[in-house]
PDB file of C-alpha atoms and ligand atoms in Angstrom:
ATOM      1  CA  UNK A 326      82.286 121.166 111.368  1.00 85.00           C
ATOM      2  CA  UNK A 327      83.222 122.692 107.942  1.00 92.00           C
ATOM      3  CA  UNK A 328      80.686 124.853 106.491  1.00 95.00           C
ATOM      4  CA  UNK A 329      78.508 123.392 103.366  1.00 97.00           C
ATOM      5  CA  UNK A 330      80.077 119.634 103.930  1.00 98.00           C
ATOM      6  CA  UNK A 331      78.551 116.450 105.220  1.00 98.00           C
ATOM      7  CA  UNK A 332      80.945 113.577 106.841  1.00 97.00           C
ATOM      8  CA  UNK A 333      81.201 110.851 105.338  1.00 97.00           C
ATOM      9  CA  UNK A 334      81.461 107.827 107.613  1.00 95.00           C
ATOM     10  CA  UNK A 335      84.229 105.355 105.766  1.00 94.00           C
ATOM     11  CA  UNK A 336      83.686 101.630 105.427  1.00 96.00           C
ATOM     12  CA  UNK A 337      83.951  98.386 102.982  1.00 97.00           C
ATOM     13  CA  UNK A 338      81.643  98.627  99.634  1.00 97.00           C
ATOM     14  CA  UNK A 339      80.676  96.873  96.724  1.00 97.00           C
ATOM     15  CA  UNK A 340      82.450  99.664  94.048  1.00 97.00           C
ATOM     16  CA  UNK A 341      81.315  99.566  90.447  1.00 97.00           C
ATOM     17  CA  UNK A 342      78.027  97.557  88.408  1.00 96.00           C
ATOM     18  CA  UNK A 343      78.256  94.207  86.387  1.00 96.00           C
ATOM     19  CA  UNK A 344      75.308  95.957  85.164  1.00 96.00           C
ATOM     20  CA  UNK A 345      75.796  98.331  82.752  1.00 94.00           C
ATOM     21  CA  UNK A 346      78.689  99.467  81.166  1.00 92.00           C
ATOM     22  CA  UNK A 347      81.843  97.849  80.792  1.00 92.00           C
ATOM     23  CA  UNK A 348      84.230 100.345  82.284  1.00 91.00           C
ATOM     24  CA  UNK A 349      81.887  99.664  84.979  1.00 94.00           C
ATOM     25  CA  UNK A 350      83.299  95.957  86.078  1.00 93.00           C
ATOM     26  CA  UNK A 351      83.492  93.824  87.807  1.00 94.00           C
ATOM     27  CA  UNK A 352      82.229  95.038  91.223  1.00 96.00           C
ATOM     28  CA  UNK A 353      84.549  94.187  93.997  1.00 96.00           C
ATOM     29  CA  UNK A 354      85.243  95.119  97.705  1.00 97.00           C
ATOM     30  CA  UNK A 355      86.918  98.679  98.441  1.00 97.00           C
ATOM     31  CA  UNK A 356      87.734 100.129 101.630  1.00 97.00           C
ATOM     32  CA  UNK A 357      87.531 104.066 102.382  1.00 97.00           C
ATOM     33  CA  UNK A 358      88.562 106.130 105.667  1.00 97.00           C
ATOM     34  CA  UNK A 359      85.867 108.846 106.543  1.00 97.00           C
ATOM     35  CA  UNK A 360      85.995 112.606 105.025  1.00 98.00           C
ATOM     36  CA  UNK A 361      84.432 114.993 104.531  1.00 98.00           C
ATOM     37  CA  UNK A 362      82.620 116.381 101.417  1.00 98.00           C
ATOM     38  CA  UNK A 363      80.861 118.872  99.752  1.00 98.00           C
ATOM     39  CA  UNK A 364      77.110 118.881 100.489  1.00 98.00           C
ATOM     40  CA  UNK A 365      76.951 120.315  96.560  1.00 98.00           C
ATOM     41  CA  UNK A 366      78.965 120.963  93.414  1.00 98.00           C
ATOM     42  CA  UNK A 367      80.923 124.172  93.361  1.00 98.00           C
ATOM     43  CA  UNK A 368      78.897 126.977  91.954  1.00 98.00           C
ATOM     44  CA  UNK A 369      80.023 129.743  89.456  1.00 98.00           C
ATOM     45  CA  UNK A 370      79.465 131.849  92.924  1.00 98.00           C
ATOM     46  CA  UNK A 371      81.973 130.097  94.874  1.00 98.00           C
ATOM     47  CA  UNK A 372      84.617 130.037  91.973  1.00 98.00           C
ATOM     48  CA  UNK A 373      84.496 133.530  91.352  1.00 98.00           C
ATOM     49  CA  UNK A 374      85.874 134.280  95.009  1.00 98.00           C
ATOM     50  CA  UNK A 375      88.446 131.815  93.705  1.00 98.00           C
ATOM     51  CA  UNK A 376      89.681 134.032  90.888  1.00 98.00           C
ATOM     52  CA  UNK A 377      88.939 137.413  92.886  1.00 98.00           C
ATOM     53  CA  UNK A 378      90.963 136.641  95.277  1.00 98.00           C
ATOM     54  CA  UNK A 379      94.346 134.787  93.206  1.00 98.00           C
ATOM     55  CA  UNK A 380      93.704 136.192  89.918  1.00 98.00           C
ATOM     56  CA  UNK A 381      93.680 132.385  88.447  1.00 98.00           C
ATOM     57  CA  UNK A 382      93.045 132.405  84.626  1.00 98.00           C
ATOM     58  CA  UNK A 383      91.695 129.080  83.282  1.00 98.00           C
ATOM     59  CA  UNK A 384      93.138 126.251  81.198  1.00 97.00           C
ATOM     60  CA  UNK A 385      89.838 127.462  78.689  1.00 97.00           C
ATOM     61  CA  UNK A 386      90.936 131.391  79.011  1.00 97.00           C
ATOM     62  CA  UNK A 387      94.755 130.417  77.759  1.00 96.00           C
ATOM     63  CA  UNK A 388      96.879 130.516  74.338  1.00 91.00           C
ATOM     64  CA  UNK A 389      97.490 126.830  73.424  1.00 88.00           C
ATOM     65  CA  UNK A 390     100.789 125.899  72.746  1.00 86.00           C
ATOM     66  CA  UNK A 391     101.213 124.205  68.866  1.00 87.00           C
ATOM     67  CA  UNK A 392     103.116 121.807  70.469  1.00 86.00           C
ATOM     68  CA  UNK A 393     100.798 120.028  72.935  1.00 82.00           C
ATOM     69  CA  UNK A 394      98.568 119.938  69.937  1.00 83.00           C
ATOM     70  CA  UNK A 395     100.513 118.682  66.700  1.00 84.00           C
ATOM     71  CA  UNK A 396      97.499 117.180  64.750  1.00 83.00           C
ATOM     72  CA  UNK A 397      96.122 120.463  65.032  1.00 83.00           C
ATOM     73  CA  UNK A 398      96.011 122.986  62.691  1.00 85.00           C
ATOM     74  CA  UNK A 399      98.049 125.954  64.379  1.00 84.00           C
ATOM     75  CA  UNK A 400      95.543 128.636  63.494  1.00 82.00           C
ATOM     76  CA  UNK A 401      92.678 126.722  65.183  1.00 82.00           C
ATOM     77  CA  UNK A 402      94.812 126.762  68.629  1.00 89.00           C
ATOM     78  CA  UNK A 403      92.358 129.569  69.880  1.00 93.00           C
ATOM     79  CA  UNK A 404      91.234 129.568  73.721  1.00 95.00           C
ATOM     80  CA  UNK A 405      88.175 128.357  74.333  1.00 94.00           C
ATOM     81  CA  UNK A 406      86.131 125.373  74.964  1.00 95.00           C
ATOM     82  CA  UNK A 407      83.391 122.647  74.692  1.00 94.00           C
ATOM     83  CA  UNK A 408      79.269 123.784  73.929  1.00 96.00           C
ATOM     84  CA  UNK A 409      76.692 120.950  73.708  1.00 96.00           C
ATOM     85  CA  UNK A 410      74.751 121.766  70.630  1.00 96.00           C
ATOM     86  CA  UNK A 411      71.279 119.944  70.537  1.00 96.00           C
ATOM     87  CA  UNK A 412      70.953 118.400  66.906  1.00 96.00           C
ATOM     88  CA  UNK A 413      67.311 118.740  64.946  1.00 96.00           C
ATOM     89  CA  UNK A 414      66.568 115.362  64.625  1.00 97.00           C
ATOM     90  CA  UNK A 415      68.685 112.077  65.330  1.00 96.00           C
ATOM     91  CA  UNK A 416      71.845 111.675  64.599  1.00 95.00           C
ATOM     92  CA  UNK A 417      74.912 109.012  64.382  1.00 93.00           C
ATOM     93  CA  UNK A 418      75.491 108.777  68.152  1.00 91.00           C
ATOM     94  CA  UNK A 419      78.872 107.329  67.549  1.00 88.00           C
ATOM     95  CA  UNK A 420      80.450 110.884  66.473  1.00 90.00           C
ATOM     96  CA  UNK A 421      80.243 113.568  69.423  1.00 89.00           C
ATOM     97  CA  UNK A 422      81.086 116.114  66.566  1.00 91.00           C
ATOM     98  CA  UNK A 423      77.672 115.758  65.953  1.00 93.00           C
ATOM     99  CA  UNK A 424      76.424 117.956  69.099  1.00 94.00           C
ATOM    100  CA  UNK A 425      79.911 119.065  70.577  1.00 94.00           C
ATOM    101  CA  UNK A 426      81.146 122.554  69.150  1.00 94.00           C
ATOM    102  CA  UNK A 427      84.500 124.000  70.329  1.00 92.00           C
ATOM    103  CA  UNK A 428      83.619 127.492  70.984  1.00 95.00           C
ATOM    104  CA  UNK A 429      86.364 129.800  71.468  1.00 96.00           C
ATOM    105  CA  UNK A 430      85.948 132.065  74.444  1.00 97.00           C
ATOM    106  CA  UNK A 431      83.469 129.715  75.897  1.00 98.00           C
ATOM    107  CA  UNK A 432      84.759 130.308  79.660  1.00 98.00           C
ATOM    108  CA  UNK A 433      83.735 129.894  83.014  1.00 98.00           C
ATOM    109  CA  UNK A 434      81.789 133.287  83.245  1.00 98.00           C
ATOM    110  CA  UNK A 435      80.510 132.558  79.856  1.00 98.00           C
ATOM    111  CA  UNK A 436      79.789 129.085  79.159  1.00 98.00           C
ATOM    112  CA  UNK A 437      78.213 128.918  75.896  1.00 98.00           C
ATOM    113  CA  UNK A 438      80.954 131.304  74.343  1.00 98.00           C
ATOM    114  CA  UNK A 439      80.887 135.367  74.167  1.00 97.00           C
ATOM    115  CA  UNK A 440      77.567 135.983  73.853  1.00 97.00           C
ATOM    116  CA  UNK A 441      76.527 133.960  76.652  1.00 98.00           C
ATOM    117  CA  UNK A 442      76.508 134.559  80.724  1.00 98.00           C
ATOM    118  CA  UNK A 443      76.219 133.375  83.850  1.00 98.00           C
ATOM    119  CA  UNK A 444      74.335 136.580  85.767  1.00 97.00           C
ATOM    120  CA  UNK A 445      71.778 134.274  86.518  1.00 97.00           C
ATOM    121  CA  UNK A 446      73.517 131.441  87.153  1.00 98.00           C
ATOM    122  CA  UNK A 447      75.475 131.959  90.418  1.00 98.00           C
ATOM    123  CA  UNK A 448      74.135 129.406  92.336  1.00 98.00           C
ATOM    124  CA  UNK A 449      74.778 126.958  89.224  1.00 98.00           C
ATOM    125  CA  UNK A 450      77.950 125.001  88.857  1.00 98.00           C
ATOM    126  CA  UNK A 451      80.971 125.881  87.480  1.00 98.00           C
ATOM    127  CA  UNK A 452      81.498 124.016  84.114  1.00 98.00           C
ATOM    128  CA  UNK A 453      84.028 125.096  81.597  1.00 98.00           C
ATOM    129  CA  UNK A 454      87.055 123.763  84.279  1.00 98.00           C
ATOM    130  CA  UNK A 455      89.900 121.881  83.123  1.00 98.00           C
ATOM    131  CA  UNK A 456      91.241 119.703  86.243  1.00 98.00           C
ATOM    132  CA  UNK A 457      93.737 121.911  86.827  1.00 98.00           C
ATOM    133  CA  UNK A 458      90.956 124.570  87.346  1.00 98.00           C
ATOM    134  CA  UNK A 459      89.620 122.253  89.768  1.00 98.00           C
ATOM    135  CA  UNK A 460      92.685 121.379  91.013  1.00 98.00           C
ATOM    136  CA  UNK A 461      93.734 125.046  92.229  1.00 98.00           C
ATOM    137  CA  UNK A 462      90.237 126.039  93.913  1.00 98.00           C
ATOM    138  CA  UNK A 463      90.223 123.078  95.908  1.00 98.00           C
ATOM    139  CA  UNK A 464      94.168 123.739  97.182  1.00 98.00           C
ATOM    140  CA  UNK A 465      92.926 127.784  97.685  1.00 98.00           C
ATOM    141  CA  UNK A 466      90.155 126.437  99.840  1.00 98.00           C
ATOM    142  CA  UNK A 467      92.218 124.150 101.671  1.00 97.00           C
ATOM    143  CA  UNK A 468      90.656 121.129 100.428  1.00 98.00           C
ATOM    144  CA  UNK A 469      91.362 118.218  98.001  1.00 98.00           C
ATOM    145  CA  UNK A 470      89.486 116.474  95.112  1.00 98.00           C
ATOM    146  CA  UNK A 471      87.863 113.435  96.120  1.00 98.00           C
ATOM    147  CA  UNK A 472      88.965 109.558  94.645  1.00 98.00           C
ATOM    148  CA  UNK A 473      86.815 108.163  92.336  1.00 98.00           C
ATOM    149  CA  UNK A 474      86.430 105.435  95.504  1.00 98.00           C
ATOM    150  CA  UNK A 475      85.379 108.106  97.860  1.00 98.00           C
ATOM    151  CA  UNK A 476      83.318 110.191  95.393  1.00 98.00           C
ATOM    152  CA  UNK A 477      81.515 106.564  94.547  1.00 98.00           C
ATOM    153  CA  UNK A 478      81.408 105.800  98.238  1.00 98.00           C
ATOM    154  CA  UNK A 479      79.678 109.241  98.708  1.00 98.00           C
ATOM    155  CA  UNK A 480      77.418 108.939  96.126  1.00 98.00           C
ATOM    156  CA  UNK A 481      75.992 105.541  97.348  1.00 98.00           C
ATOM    157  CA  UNK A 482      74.256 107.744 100.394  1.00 97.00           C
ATOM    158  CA  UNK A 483      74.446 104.042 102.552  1.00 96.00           C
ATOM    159  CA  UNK A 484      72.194 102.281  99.465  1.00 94.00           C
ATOM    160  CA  UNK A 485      74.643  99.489  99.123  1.00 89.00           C
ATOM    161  CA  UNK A 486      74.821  98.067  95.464  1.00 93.00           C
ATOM    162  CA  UNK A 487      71.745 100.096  94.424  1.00 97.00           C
ATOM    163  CA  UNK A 488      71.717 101.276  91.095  1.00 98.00           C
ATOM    164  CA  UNK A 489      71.044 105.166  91.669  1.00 97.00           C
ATOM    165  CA  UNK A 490      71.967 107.217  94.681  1.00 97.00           C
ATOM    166  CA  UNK A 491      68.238 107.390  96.335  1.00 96.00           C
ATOM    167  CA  UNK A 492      67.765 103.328  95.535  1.00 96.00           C
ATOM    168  CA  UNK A 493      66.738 101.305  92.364  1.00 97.00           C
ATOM    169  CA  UNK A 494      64.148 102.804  90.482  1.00 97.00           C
ATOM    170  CA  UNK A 495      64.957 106.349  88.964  1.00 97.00           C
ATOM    171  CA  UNK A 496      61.779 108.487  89.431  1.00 97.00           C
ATOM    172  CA  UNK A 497      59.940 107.008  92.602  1.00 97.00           C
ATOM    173  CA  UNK A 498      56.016 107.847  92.542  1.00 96.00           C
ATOM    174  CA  UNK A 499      57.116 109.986  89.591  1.00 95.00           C
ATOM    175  CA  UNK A 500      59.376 112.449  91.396  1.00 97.00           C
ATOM    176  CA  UNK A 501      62.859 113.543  89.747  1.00 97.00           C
ATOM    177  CA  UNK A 502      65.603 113.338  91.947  1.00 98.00           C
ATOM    178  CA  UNK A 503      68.122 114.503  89.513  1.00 98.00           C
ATOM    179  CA  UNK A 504      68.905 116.628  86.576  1.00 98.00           C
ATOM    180  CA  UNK A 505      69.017 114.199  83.645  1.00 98.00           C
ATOM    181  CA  UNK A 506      67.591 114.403  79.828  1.00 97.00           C
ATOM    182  CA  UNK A 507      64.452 112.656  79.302  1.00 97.00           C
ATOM    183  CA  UNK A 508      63.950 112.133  75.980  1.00 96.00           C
ATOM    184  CA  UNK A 509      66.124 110.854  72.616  1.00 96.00           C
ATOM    185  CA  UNK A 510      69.538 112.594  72.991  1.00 95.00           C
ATOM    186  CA  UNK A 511      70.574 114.948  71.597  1.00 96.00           C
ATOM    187  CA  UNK A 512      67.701 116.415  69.746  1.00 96.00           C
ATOM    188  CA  UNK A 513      64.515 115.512  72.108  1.00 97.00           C
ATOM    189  CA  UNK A 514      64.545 116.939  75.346  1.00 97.00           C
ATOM    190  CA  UNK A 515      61.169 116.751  77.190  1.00 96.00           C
ATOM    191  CA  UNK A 516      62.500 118.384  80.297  1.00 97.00           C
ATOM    192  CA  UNK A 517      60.265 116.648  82.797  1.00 96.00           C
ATOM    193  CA  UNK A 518      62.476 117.033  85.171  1.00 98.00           C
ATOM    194  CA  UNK A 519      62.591 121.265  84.676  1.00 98.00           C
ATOM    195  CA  UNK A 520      65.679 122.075  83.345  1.00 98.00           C
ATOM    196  CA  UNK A 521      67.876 121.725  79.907  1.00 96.00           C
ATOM    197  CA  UNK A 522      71.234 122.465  80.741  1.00 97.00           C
ATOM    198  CA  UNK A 523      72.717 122.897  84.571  1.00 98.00           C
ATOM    199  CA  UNK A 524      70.333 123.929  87.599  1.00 98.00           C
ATOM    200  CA  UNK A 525      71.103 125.361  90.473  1.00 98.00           C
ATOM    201  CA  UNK A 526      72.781 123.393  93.113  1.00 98.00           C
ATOM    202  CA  UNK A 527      70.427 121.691  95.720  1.00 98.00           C
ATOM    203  CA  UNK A 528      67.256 121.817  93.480  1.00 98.00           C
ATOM    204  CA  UNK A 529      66.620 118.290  93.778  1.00 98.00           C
ATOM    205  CA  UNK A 530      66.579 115.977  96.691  1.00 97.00           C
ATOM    206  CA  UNK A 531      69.790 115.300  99.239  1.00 98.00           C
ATOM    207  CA  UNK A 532      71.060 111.241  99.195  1.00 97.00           C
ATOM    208  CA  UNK A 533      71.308 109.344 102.302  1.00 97.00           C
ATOM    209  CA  UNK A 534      74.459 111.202 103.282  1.00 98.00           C
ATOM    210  CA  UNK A 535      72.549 115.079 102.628  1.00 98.00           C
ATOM    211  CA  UNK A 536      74.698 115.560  99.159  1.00 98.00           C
ATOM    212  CA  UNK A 537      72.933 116.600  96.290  1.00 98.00           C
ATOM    213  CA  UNK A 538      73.740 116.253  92.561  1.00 98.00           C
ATOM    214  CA  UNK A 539      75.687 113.143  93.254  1.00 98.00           C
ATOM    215  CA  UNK A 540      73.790 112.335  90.396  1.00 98.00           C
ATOM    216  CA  UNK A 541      73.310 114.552  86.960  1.00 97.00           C
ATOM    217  CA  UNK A 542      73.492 118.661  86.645  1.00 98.00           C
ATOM    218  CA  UNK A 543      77.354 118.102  86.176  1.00 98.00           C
ATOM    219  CA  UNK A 544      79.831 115.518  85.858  1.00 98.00           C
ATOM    220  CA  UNK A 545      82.370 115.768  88.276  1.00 98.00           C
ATOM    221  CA  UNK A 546      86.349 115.659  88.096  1.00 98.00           C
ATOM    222  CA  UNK A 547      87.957 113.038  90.674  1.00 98.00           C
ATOM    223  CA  UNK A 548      91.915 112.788  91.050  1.00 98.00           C
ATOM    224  CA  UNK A 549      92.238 109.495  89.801  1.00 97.00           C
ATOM    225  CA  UNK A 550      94.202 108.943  86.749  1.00 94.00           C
ATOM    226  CA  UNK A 551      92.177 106.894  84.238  1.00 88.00           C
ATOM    227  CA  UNK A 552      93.796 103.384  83.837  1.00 72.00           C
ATOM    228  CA  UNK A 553      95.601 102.066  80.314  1.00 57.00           C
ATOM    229  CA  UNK A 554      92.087 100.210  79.610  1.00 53.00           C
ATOM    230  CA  UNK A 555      90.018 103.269  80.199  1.00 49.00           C
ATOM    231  CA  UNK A 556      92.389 105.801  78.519  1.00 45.00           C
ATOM    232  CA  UNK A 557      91.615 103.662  75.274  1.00 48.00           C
ATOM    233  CA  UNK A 558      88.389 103.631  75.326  1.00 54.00           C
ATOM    234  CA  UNK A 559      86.585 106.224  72.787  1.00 53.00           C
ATOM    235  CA  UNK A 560      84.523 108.154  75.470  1.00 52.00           C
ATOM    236  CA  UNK A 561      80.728 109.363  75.042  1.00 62.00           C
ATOM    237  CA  UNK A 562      80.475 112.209  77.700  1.00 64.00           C
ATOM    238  CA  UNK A 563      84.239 112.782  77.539  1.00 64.00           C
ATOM    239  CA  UNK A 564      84.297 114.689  73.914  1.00 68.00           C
ATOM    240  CA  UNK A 565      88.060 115.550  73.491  1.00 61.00           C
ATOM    241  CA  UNK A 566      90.395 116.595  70.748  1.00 58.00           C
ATOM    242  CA  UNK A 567      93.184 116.146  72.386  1.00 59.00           C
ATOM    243  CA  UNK A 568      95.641 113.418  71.314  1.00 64.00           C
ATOM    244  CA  UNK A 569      96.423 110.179  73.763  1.00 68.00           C
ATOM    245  CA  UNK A 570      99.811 111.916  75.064  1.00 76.00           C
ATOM    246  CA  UNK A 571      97.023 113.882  76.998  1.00 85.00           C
ATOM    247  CA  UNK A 572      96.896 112.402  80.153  1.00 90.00           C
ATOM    248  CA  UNK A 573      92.885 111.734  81.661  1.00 91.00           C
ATOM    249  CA  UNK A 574      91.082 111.650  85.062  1.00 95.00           C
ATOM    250  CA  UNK A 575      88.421 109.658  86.717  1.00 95.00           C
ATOM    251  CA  UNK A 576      85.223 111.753  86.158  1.00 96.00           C
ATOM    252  CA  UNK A 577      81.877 110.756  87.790  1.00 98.00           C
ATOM    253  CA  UNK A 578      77.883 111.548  88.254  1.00 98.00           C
ATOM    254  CA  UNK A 579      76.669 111.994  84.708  1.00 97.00           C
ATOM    255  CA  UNK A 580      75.314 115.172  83.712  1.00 97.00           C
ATOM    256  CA  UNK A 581      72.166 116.975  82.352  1.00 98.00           C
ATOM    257  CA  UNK A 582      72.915 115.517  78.988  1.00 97.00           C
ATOM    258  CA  UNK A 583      72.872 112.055  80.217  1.00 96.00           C
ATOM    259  CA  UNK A 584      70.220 110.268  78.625  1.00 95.00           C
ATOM    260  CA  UNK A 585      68.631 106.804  78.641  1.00 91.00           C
ATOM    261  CA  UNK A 586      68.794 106.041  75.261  1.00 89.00           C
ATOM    262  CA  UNK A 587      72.471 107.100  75.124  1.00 88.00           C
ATOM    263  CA  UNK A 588      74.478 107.707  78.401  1.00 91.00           C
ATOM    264  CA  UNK A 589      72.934 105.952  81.417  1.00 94.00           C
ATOM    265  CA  UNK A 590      75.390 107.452  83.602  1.00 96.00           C
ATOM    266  CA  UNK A 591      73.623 109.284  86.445  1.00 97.00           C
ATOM    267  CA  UNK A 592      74.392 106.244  88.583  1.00 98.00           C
ATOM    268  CA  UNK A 593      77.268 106.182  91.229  1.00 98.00           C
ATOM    269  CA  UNK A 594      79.079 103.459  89.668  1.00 97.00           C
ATOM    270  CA  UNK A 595      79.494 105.293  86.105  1.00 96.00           C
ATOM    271  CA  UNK A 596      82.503 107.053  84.976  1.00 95.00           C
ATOM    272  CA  UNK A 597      84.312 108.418  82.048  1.00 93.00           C
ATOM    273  CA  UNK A 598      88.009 109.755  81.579  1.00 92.00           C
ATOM    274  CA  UNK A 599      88.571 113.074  80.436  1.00 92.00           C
ATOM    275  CA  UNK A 600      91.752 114.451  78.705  1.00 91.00           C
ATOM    276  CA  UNK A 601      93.148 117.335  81.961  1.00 94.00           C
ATOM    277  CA  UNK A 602      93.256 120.144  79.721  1.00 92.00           C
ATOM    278  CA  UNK A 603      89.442 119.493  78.502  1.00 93.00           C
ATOM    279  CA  UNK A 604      86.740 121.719  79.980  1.00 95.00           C
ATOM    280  CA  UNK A 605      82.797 121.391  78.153  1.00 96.00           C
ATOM    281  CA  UNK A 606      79.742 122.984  79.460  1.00 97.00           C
ATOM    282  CA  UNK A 607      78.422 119.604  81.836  1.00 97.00           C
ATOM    283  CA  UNK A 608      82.057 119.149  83.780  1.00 98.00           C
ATOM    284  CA  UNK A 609      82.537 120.712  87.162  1.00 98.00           C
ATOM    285  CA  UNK A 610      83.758 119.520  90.697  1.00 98.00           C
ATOM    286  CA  UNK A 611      82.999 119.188  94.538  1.00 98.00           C
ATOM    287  CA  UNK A 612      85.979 118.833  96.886  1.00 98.00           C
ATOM    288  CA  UNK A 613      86.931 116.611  99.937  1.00 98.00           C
ATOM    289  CA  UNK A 614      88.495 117.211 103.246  1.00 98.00           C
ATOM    290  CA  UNK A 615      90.452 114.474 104.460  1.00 96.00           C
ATOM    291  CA  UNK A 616      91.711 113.977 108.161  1.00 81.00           C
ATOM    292  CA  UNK A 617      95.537 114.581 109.240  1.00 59.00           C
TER     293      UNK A 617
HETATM  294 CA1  LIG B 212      67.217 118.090  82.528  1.00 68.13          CA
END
């Protein structure tokens, strides 16, 4: 049995929500074989013994090259990366410019750019990783990235067509289950459910199949390549400056800045696509383990 992972038995579901967002539909039958998964994100902990022990330096921790980038303007190709801002007051929701920053040297070990830190935060999860990031930990582990049909599949914990993880209403008898914002993004956060940006990994309650965060604390990269219909789509939680030649992945599980008013996304059936070379401060990634 593979340390910190749950099996996952496969099976037929009902994949994706008529009820929500568009990128959403329809829902219709999908068929996954069993695998196993991790019981919780990867934490800044885990991806440090990563880099330790290859020496991998991050998409974020690179020099860009002009010409992935030609809109840009050369002397703003610095490394670095995404930082949610919280505005004072409301603000046109339509423009992510409005609480995005890019931050250059906003890495891994610092995700809110130099000055920040993550000495605390060991047993949070990784943002700041590109999904080539991702990509590399899970092959050093021996491991894969999960489908956006297993990762949904996983996510479900057994509640079949329910809208959250744990069942249909979000905070049963008033208890949290996940690491949301409650309030008016991006300027109100009433933190009732403890935290304002990530917490650490398995603070909130396991789903029917023992995985936690399935649901908020971090969105989560999935190998599937986003399809012609979603790649055009202007995403919310997916801020990018990167042009369409940029090629983007499934991502899944909404995040701590996923909020009612704006992002209803800490459901299994949301996703966004996000650009590969993008990494922001509420993206990380679990991995799989697949028989034969
Ligand atoms: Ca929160």
């Amino acid at each position: 049995m593979p340390d910190g992972m749950a099996w996952v038995p496969g099976g037929t579901f009902a994949m994706g929500s008529d009820d929500f967002y568009p990128e959403e539909r329809p829902v219709r039958p999908v068929t996954v074989e069993g695998f196993w998964i991790d019981e919780r994100p990867v934490t800044v902990a885990e991806f440090r013994r990563f880099v330790d022990a290859t020496g991998h330096v991050t998409v974020a921790e690179r020099p860009l090259d002009p010409a992935d980038y030609p809109e840009a303007d050369p002397a703003a190709l610095v490394p670095g990366s995404l930082v949610f801002r919280p505005s004072r007051g409301p603000v046109d929701l339509r423009d992510f410019r409005n609480w995005w920053a890019y931050v250059p040297g906003a890495t891994w070990q610092r995700p809110e750019g130099p000055a920040s830190d993550t000495y605390t935060r060991g047993r949070h999860p990784v943002t700041q990783v590109a999904y080539e990031d991702a990509q590399a930990y899970a092959a050093w582990a021996g491991k894969a990235l999960p489908t956006e049909a297993e990762w949904e599949f996983a996510a479900r914990g057994g509640h079949e067509g329910a809208v959250f993880a744990w069942g249909d209403e979000f905070a049963p008898e008033g208890r949290m289950m996940a690491n949301t914002w409650q309030g008016e993004f991006p300027w109100q956060n009433r933190l009732s459910d403890g935290y304002a940006g990530t917490s650490p990994v398995g603070a909130f309650p396991p789903n029917g199949y023992g995985l936690h965060d399935m649901a908020g604390n971090v969105w989560e990269w999935t190998c599937d390549e986003a399809t012609a219909n979603g790649a055009a789509q202007r995403p919310c939680c997916a801020p990018t400056e990167a042009g369409d030649h940029i090629p983007r992945r499934v991502i899944k599980g909404g995040s701590h800045l996923c909020a009612p008013n704006y992002c209803l996304r800490y459901r299994p059936a949301a996703r966004q696509f996000e650009a590969v070379d993008t990494s922001t401060g509420h993206l990380g990634f679990r991995c799989v383990l697949r028989d034969g």
